[in-house]
mmCIF file of C-alpha atoms and ligand atoms in Angstrom:
data_model
loop_
_atom_site.group_PDB
_atom_site.id
_atom_site.type_symbol
_atom_site.label_atom_id
_atom_site.label_comp_id
_atom_site.label_asym_id
_atom_site.label_seq_id
_atom_site.Cartn_x
_atom_site.Cartn_y
_atom_site.Cartn_z
ATOM 1 C CA MET A 1 -18.656 -15.226 4.472
ATOM 2 C CA ILE A 2 -17.288 -17.452 2.351
ATOM 3 C CA GLY A 3 -14.568 -19.486 4.214
ATOM 4 C CA THR A 4 -12.087 -16.981 5.594
ATOM 5 C CA MET A 5 -13.413 -14.174 3.171
ATOM 6 C CA LYS A 6 -15.462 -11.428 4.664
ATOM 7 C CA ILE A 7 -16.985 -8.218 3.154
ATOM 8 C CA ARG A 8 -17.520 -4.793 5.425
ATOM 9 C CA GLU A 9 -17.350 -1.120 4.650
ATOM 10 C CA ALA A 10 -13.772 0.238 4.190
ATOM 11 C CA ILE A 11 -12.268 2.075 6.650
ATOM 12 C CA PRO A 12 -9.325 4.334 6.349
ATOM 13 C CA SER A 13 -6.656 2.171 7.493
ATOM 14 C CA ASP A 14 -7.775 0.281 4.258
ATOM 15 C CA ALA A 15 -6.345 3.031 1.905
ATOM 16 C CA GLU A 16 -3.042 1.625 0.979
ATOM 17 C CA LYS A 17 -3.939 -1.849 0.519
ATOM 18 C CA LEU A 18 -7.134 -0.480 -1.607
ATOM 19 C CA LEU A 19 -4.913 1.242 -3.964
ATOM 20 C CA ASN A 20 -2.791 -1.551 -4.480
ATOM 21 C CA HIS A 21 -5.761 -3.573 -5.282
ATOM 22 C CA LEU A 22 -6.938 -1.484 -7.654
ATOM 23 C CA GLN A 23 -3.471 -1.289 -9.470
ATOM 24 C CA LYS A 24 -3.178 -4.798 -9.366
ATOM 25 C CA ILE A 25 -6.583 -5.512 -11.170
ATOM 26 C CA ALA A 26 -6.029 -2.687 -13.793
ATOM 27 C CA LEU A 27 -3.090 -4.721 -14.869
ATOM 28 C CA GLU A 28 -4.811 -8.202 -14.418
ATOM 29 C CA THR A 29 -7.800 -7.361 -16.875
ATOM 30 C CA GLY A 30 -8.447 -5.004 -19.795
ATOM 31 C CA TYR A 31 -12.187 -4.527 -18.399
ATOM 32 C CA MET A 32 -11.478 -1.672 -16.133
ATOM 33 C CA THR A 33 -11.479 1.957 -17.402
ATOM 34 C CA MET A 34 -7.889 2.611 -15.306
ATOM 35 C CA GLY A 35 -5.094 1.024 -17.238
ATOM 36 C CA SER A 36 -1.368 0.958 -16.454
ATOM 37 C CA GLU A 37 -1.392 4.447 -15.026
ATOM 38 C CA GLY A 38 -3.178 3.178 -11.872
ATOM 39 C CA PRO A 39 -5.398 5.307 -9.378
ATOM 40 C CA GLY A 40 -3.202 8.249 -9.458
ATOM 41 C CA GLN A 41 -4.128 9.181 -5.766
ATOM 42 C CA THR A 42 -2.076 9.228 -2.655
ATOM 43 C CA ILE A 43 -2.541 7.245 0.339
ATOM 44 C CA GLU A 44 -3.694 10.470 2.282
ATOM 45 C CA ALA A 45 -6.163 11.381 -0.281
ATOM 46 C CA LYS A 46 -7.566 7.987 -0.212
ATOM 47 C CA GLN A 47 -7.699 7.875 3.143
ATOM 48 C CA LYS A 48 -9.604 11.250 3.417
ATOM 49 C CA GLU A 49 -12.056 10.108 0.792
ATOM 50 C CA ILE A 50 -12.846 6.799 2.671
ATOM 51 C CA LYS A 51 -13.572 9.148 5.794
ATOM 52 C CA LEU A 52 -15.999 11.125 3.846
ATOM 53 C CA ILE A 53 -17.680 7.952 2.375
ATOM 54 C CA LEU A 54 -18.400 6.530 5.824
ATOM 55 C CA GLU A 55 -20.476 9.898 6.460
ATOM 56 C CA SER A 56 -22.009 9.804 3.226
ATOM 57 C CA ASP A 57 -25.802 9.073 2.381
ATOM 58 C CA VAL A 58 -25.071 8.557 -1.222
ATOM 59 C CA THR A 59 -21.917 6.673 -1.476
ATOM 60 C CA VAL A 60 -20.903 3.461 0.140
ATOM 61 C CA LEU A 61 -17.622 1.367 -0.456
ATOM 62 C CA LEU A 62 -17.405 -2.117 0.468
ATOM 63 C CA VAL A 63 -13.974 -4.224 0.635
ATOM 64 C CA ALA A 64 -13.852 -8.263 0.502
ATOM 65 C CA LEU A 65 -10.907 -9.545 2.561
ATOM 66 C CA ASP A 66 -9.341 -12.904 2.821
ATOM 67 C CA LYS A 67 -7.742 -12.797 6.300
ATOM 68 C CA GLU A 68 -6.433 -9.544 5.947
ATOM 69 C CA GLU A 69 -5.640 -9.155 2.201
ATOM 70 C CA ILE A 70 -8.254 -7.035 0.019
ATOM 71 C CA ILE A 71 -9.301 -9.093 -2.889
ATOM 72 C CA GLY A 72 -12.379 -6.978 -3.837
ATOM 73 C CA ILE A 73 -13.813 -3.539 -3.958
ATOM 74 C CA ALA A 74 -17.409 -2.667 -4.693
ATOM 75 C CA GLU A 75 -18.971 0.895 -4.418
ATOM 76 C CA VAL A 76 -22.057 2.906 -5.024
ATOM 77 C CA HIS A 77 -20.694 6.473 -5.997
ATOM 78 C CA GLY A 78 -23.531 9.038 -5.396
ATOM 79 C CA ASN A 79 -23.603 12.757 -6.499
ATOM 80 C CA LYS A 80 -23.779 15.675 -4.356
ATOM 81 C CA SER A 81 -25.529 17.940 -7.045
ATOM 82 C CA PRO A 82 -29.165 18.173 -5.717
ATOM 83 C CA LYS A 83 -30.548 17.385 -9.113
ATOM 84 C CA LEU A 84 -28.309 14.124 -9.541
ATOM 85 C CA LYS A 85 -28.382 12.981 -5.972
ATOM 86 C CA HIS A 86 -30.778 10.182 -6.653
ATOM 87 C CA ILE A 87 -28.412 8.655 -8.926
ATOM 88 C CA GLY A 88 -25.797 6.262 -8.098
ATOM 89 C CA ASP A 89 -22.795 4.722 -9.993
ATOM 90 C CA ILE A 90 -21.838 1.156 -9.281
ATOM 91 C CA SER A 91 -18.428 -0.090 -9.970
ATOM 92 C CA ILE A 92 -17.017 -3.617 -8.792
ATOM 93 C CA SER A 93 -13.455 -5.187 -9.401
ATOM 94 C CA ILE A 94 -12.462 -8.482 -7.731
ATOM 95 C CA ALA A 95 -8.709 -10.311 -8.015
ATOM 96 C CA LYS A 96 -8.806 -12.945 -10.848
ATOM 97 C CA ASP A 97 -7.816 -15.571 -8.095
ATOM 98 C CA TYR A 98 -11.272 -15.193 -6.593
ATOM 99 C CA TRP A 99 -13.283 -14.873 -10.061
ATOM 100 C CA GLY A 100 -16.356 -17.320 -10.367
ATOM 101 C CA ILE A 101 -16.764 -18.373 -6.561
ATOM 102 C CA GLY A 102 -20.072 -16.047 -5.751
ATOM 103 C CA LEU A 103 -18.161 -12.936 -4.429
ATOM 104 C CA GLY A 104 -19.168 -10.522 -7.274
ATOM 105 C CA THR A 105 -22.838 -11.773 -6.562
ATOM 106 C CA MET A 106 -22.254 -11.176 -2.671
ATOM 107 C CA MET A 107 -20.845 -7.745 -3.214
ATOM 108 C CA MET A 108 -23.634 -6.799 -5.537
ATOM 109 C CA GLU A 109 -26.299 -7.903 -3.260
ATOM 110 C CA GLN A 110 -24.929 -5.992 -0.409
ATOM 111 C CA LEU A 111 -24.619 -2.704 -2.494
ATOM 112 C CA ILE A 112 -28.239 -3.237 -3.779
ATOM 113 C CA GLU A 113 -29.488 -3.783 -0.323
ATOM 114 C CA TRP A 114 -27.911 -0.614 0.802
ATOM 115 C CA ALA A 115 -29.145 1.230 -1.933
ATOM 116 C CA ASN A 116 -32.878 0.346 -1.136
ATOM 117 C CA SER A 117 -31.909 0.830 2.630
ATOM 118 C CA PRO A 118 -33.384 4.000 4.526
ATOM 119 C CA SER A 119 -29.746 5.260 4.751
ATOM 120 C CA SER A 120 -29.574 5.974 0.874
ATOM 121 C CA HIS A 121 -31.718 8.231 -1.222
ATOM 122 C CA LEU A 122 -31.224 6.571 -4.263
ATOM 123 C CA LYS A 123 -33.812 6.074 -6.897
ATOM 124 C CA ARG A 124 -31.539 4.887 -9.851
ATOM 125 C CA VAL A 125 -28.382 3.059 -9.874
ATOM 126 C CA GLU A 126 -26.182 2.604 -13.087
ATOM 127 C CA LEU A 127 -22.946 1.285 -14.443
ATOM 128 C CA THR A 128 -21.148 1.200 -17.641
ATOM 129 C CA VAL A 129 -19.514 -2.345 -18.621
ATOM 130 C CA GLN A 130 -17.441 -3.276 -21.945
ATOM 131 C CA ALA A 131 -19.883 -5.285 -23.980
ATOM 132 C CA ARG A 132 -17.259 -7.882 -24.392
ATOM 133 C CA ASN A 133 -17.185 -8.517 -20.552
ATOM 134 C CA GLU A 134 -19.834 -11.182 -20.410
ATOM 135 C CA ARG A 135 -19.001 -12.592 -16.988
ATOM 136 C CA ALA A 136 -19.992 -9.030 -15.780
ATOM 137 C CA ARG A 137 -22.856 -8.248 -17.897
ATOM 138 C CA HIS A 138 -24.430 -11.851 -16.858
ATOM 139 C CA LEU A 139 -23.753 -10.949 -13.038
ATOM 140 C CA TYR A 140 -25.701 -7.446 -13.726
ATOM 141 C CA GLU A 141 -28.534 -8.902 -15.418
ATOM 142 C CA LYS A 142 -28.868 -11.581 -12.965
ATOM 143 C CA MET A 143 -28.830 -8.709 -10.175
ATOM 144 C CA GLY A 144 -31.963 -7.258 -12.073
ATOM 145 C CA PHE A 145 -30.056 -4.342 -14.415
ATOM 146 C CA LYS A 146 -31.498 -3.808 -17.609
ATOM 147 C CA LEU A 147 -29.718 -2.898 -20.882
ATOM 148 C CA GLU A 148 -30.436 0.898 -21.708
ATOM 149 C CA ALA A 149 -28.075 1.629 -24.557
ATOM 150 C CA ILE A 150 -24.678 0.555 -26.129
ATOM 151 C CA MET A 151 -22.086 3.369 -26.944
ATOM 152 C CA PRO A 152 -19.949 2.777 -29.778
ATOM 153 C CA ARG A 153 -16.462 3.533 -29.263
ATOM 154 C CA GLY A 154 -17.441 3.954 -25.283
ATOM 155 C CA VAL A 155 -13.603 3.096 -24.421
ATOM 156 C CA LYS A 156 -10.136 2.312 -26.322
ATOM 157 C CA ASP A 157 -8.268 -0.819 -25.286
ATOM 158 C CA GLU A 158 -4.663 -0.464 -26.987
ATOM 159 C CA ASP A 159 -5.675 0.249 -30.453
ATOM 160 C CA ASP A 160 -9.126 -1.078 -30.351
ATOM 161 C CA TYR A 161 -12.141 1.086 -29.994
ATOM 162 C CA LEU A 162 -14.758 -0.961 -27.881
ATOM 163 C CA ASP A 163 -18.540 -0.999 -27.319
ATOM 164 C CA VAL A 164 -19.700 0.046 -23.886
ATOM 165 C CA CYS A 165 -22.913 -0.716 -22.069
ATOM 166 C CA LEU A 166 -25.044 1.519 -20.261
ATOM 167 C CA MET A 167 -26.950 -0.476 -17.696
ATOM 168 C CA SER A 168 -29.559 0.685 -14.875
ATOM 169 C CA MET A 169 -31.816 -0.326 -12.153
ATOM 170 C CA MET A 170 -34.638 1.694 -10.429
ATOM 171 C CA ILE A 171 -34.834 1.657 -6.720
ATOM 172 C CA GLY A 172 -38.071 1.888 -4.785
ATOM 173 C CA GLU A 173 -40.943 4.258 -5.930
ATOM 174 C CA ILE A 174 -40.776 7.677 -6.431
HETATM 175 C C1 LIG B 201 -17.085 -9.213 -12.878
HETATM 176 C C2 LIG B 201 -16.651 -9.852 -11.759
HETATM 177 C C3 LIG B 201 -17.274 -8.668 -10.600
HETATM 178 C C4 LIG B 201 -17.590 -10.924 -11.367
HETATM 179 O O1 LIG B 201 -17.351 -11.361 -10.092
HETATM 180 P P1 LIG B 201 -17.290 -12.977 -9.912
HETATM 181 O O2 LIG B 201 -16.937 -12.965 -7.998
HETATM 182 O O3 LIG B 201 -16.497 -13.809 -10.522
HETATM 183 O O4 LIG B 201 -18.611 -13.499 -9.989
HETATM 184 P P2 LIG B 201 -19.852 -14.520 -9.444
HETATM 185 O O5 LIG B 201 -18.830 -15.608 -9.237
HETATM 186 O O6 LIG B 201 -20.729 -14.005 -8.217
HETATM 187 O O7 LIG B 201 -20.573 -14.911 -10.544
HETATM 188 C C5 LIG B 201 -20.237 -14.820 -11.953
HETATM 189 C C6 LIG B 201 -21.352 -15.453 -12.908
HETATM 190 O O8 LIG B 201 -20.886 -15.061 -14.189
HETATM 191 C C7 LIG B 201 -20.945 -16.358 -14.799
HETATM 192 N N1 LIG B 201 -19.995 -16.256 -15.744
HETATM 193 C C8 LIG B 201 -18.783 -16.682 -15.926
HETATM 194 N N2 LIG B 201 -18.208 -16.763 -16.891
HETATM 195 C C9 LIG B 201 -19.089 -16.041 -17.927
HETATM 196 C C10 LIG B 201 -19.220 -16.065 -18.823
HETATM 197 N N3 LIG B 201 -17.598 -15.993 -20.019
HETATM 198 N N4 LIG B 201 -20.154 -15.383 -19.726
HETATM 199 C C11 LIG B 201 -21.491 -15.486 -19.342
HETATM 200 N N5 LIG B 201 -21.383 -15.665 -17.711
HETATM 201 C C12 LIG B 201 -20.150 -15.869 -17.302
HETATM 202 C C13 LIG B 201 -20.914 -17.786 -13.970
HETATM 203 O O9 LIG B 201 -21.537 -18.613 -14.170
HETATM 204 C C14 LIG B 201 -21.771 -16.672 -12.915
HETATM 205 O O10 LIG B 201 -23.273 -16.727 -12.947
HETATM 206 P P3 LIG B 201 -24.055 -17.437 -12.004
HETATM 207 O O11 LIG B 201 -24.113 -17.183 -10.711
HETATM 208 O O12 LIG B 201 -25.428 -17.462 -12.586
HETATM 209 O O13 LIG B 201 -23.708 -18.961 -12.230
HETATM 210 C C15 LIG B 201 -15.271 -10.159 -11.686
HETATM 211 O O14 LIG B 201 -15.000 -11.127 -12.757
HETATM 212 C C16 LIG B 201 -14.116 -8.973 -11.609
HETATM 213 O O15 LIG B 201 -14.064 -8.103 -10.801
HETATM 214 N N6 LIG B 201 -13.766 -8.770 -12.954
HETATM 215 C C17 LIG B 201 -12.574 -7.775 -13.318
HETATM 216 C C18 LIG B 201 -13.192 -6.400 -13.222
HETATM 217 C C19 LIG B 201 -14.344 -6.031 -14.004
HETATM 218 O O16 LIG B 201 -14.601 -6.511 -14.996
HETATM 219 N N7 LIG B 201 -15.447 -5.502 -13.227
HETATM 220 C C20 LIG B 201 -16.627 -5.088 -13.911
HETATM 221 C C21 LIG B 201 -16.523 -3.907 -14.730
HETATM 222 S S1 LIG B 201 -17.806 -3.103 -15.288
#
């Protein structure tokens, strides 16, 4: 909790607000892989996805709310394939008005806590981040993520091909 803000797991009735948030963030920053084309998902499809996520042991979806407004989303997205089930992909997006007040840190802490909990089977979490996104890279390094590779031309923004960093963190012992 920060003031009127709270973080909780997403529920199916969040679907519409969640899609609106993603669309807004995609336009607010050039740091997301998604651009002005938006999430391209219907509200019904998102509701179904959230229902499945609530039952999943490899995926968790958190929302940050200020009163009833969604202001942040953070996810560990797992894989069904047995050979990849130990790997979770992390993504996070916070509305620009709420940057720099510790919300990203709190959401990442909760994702990592979940990844380390008995309800997850994860052994590795990974993410990609544009090399120029210094704020996000600082946050990930602070949380313990290590840089594994820099992928030249990892993303195209307008006419520019940009470097993308692959970062990871191991979870527990094997
Ligand atoms: C990246 C993002 C999640 C960070 O969330 P946030 O709530 O602003 O993060 P916090 O306030 O918890 O922490 C930000 C940290 O970055 C630091 N920081 C801010 N600007 C920085 C910069 N230009 N360079 C380096 N560090 C910076 C802050 O000092 C703070 O570090 P500290 O806790 O050690 O003092 C958020 O800005 C966001 O959603 N951005 C748009 C989408 C995005 O980039 N997502 C990640 C894509 S991989």
